[in-house]
mmCIF file of C-alpha atoms in Angstrom:
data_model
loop_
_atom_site.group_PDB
_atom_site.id
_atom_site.type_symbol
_atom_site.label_atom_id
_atom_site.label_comp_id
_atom_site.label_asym_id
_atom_site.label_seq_id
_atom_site.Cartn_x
_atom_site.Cartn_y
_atom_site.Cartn_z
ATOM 1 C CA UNK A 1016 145.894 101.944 136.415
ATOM 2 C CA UNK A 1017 144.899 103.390 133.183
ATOM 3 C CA UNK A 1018 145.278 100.419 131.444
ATOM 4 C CA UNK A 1019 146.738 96.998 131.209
ATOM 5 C CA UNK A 1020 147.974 94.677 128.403
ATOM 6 C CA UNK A 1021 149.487 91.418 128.454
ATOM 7 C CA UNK A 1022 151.181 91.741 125.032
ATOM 8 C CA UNK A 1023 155.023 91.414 124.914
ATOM 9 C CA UNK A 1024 156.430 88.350 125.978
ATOM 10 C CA UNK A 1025 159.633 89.661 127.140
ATOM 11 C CA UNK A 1026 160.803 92.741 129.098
ATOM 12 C CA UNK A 1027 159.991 96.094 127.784
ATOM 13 C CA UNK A 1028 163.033 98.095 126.647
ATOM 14 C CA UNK A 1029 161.758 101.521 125.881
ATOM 15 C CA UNK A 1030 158.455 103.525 126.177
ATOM 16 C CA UNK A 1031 157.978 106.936 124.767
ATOM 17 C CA UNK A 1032 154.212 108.944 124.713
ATOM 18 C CA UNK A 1033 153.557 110.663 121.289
ATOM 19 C CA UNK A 1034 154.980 114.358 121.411
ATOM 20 C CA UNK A 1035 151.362 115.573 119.928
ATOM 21 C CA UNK A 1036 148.668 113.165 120.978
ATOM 22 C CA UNK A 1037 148.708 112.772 124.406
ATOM 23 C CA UNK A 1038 146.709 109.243 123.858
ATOM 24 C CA UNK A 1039 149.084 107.266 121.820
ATOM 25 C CA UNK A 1040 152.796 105.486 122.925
ATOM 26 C CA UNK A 1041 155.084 103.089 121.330
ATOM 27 C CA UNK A 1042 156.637 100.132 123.685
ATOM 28 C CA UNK A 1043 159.701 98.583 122.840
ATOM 29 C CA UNK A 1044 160.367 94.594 124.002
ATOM 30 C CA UNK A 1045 163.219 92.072 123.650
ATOM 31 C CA UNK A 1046 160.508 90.166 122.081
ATOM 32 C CA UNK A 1047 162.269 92.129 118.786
ATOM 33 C CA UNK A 1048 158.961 93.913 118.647
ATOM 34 C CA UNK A 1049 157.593 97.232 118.593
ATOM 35 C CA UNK A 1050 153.611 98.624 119.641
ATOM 36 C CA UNK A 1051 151.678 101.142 119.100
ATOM 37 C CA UNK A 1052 148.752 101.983 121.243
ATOM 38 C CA UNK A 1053 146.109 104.435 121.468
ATOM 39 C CA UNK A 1054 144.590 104.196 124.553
ATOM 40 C CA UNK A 1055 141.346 106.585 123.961
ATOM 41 C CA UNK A 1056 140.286 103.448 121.412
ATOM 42 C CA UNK A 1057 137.124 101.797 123.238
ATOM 43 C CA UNK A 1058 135.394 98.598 121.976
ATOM 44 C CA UNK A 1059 132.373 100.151 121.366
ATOM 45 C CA UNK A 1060 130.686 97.072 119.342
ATOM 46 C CA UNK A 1061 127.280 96.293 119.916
ATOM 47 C CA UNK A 1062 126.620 93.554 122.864
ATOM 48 C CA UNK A 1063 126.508 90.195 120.861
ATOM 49 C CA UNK A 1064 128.201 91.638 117.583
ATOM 50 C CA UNK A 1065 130.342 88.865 115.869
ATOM 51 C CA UNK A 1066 134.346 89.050 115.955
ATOM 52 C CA UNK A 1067 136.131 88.721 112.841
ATOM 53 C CA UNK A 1068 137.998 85.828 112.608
ATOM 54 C CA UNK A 1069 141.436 86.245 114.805
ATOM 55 C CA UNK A 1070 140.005 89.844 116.259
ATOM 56 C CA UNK A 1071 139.898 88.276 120.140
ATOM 57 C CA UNK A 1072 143.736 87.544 119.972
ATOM 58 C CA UNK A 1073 144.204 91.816 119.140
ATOM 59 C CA UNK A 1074 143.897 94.552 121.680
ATOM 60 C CA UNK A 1075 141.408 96.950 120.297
ATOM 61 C CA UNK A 1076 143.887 99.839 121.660
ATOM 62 C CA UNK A 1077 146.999 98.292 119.443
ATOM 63 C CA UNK A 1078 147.175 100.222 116.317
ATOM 64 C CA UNK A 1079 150.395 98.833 114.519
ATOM 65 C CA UNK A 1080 152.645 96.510 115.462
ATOM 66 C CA UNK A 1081 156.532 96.564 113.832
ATOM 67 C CA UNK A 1082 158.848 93.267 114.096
ATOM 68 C CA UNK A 1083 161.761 92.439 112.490
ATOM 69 C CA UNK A 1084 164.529 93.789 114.042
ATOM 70 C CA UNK A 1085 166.834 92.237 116.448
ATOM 71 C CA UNK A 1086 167.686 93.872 119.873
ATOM 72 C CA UNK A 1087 165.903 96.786 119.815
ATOM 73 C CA UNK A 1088 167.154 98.903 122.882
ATOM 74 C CA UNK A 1089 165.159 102.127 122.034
ATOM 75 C CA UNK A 1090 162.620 104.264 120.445
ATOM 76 C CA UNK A 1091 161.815 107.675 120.122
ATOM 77 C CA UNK A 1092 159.010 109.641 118.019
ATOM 78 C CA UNK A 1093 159.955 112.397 115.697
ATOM 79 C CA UNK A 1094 158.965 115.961 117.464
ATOM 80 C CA UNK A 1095 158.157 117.689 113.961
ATOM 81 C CA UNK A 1096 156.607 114.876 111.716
ATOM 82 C CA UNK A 1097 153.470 113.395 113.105
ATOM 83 C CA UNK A 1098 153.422 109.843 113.562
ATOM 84 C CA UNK A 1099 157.171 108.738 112.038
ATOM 85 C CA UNK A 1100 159.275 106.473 114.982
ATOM 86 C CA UNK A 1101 162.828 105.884 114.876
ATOM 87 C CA UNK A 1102 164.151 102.892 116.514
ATOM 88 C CA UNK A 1103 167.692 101.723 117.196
ATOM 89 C CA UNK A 1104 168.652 97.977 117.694
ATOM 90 C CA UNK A 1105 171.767 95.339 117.407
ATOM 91 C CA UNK A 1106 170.406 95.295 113.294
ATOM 92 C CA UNK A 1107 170.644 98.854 112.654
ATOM 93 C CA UNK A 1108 168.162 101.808 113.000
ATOM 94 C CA UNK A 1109 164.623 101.904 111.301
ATOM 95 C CA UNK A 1110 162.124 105.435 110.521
ATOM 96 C CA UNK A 1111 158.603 104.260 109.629
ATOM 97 C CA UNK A 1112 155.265 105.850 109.971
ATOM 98 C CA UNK A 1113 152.612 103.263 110.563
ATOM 99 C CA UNK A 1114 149.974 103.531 107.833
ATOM 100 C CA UNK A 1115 146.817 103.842 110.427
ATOM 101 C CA UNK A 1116 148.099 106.845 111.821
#
């Protein structure tokens, strides 16, 4: 396994791998939530560094998280603009590009 996160709280319902950056996905849940992970980010903080408060409770890996639509059944990034995601749900459709990326 490359990697594992306990993050959603429901069952995933799409996955899709950026079309240019072979490191970075977006999941889907029925948690009416969407992620986006980079999966070459390490925690590379020195041994007995201090978190910030709340830090522990975030992935270092999870770059952006999107919530606030209902149902969403899938995702899909844009081939030709870097970093925009289109998502369809029961509440409509949304295009955003998170503003870490």
């Amino acid at each position: 396994a490359m990697a594992n996160f306990l993050w959603h709280r429901k069952p995933l319902t799409s996955i899709d791998w950026h079309p240019s950056d072979e490191t970075v996905l977006a999941v889907s849940s029925e948690d009416n939530s969407l992620s986006v992970w980079d999966m070459a980010v390490e925690d590379d903080r020195p041994e007995g560094q201090e978190d910030v408060p709340g830090e522990a409770h975030f992935p270092a890996q999870l770059l952006f998280l999107h919530m606030g639509q209902q149902d969403i059944k899938e995702l899909k990034w844009h081939p030709q603009l870097p970093g925009v995601c289109c998502t369809t749900s029961a509440s409509g459709f949304n295009i955003f590009k998170a503003s870490n990326m």
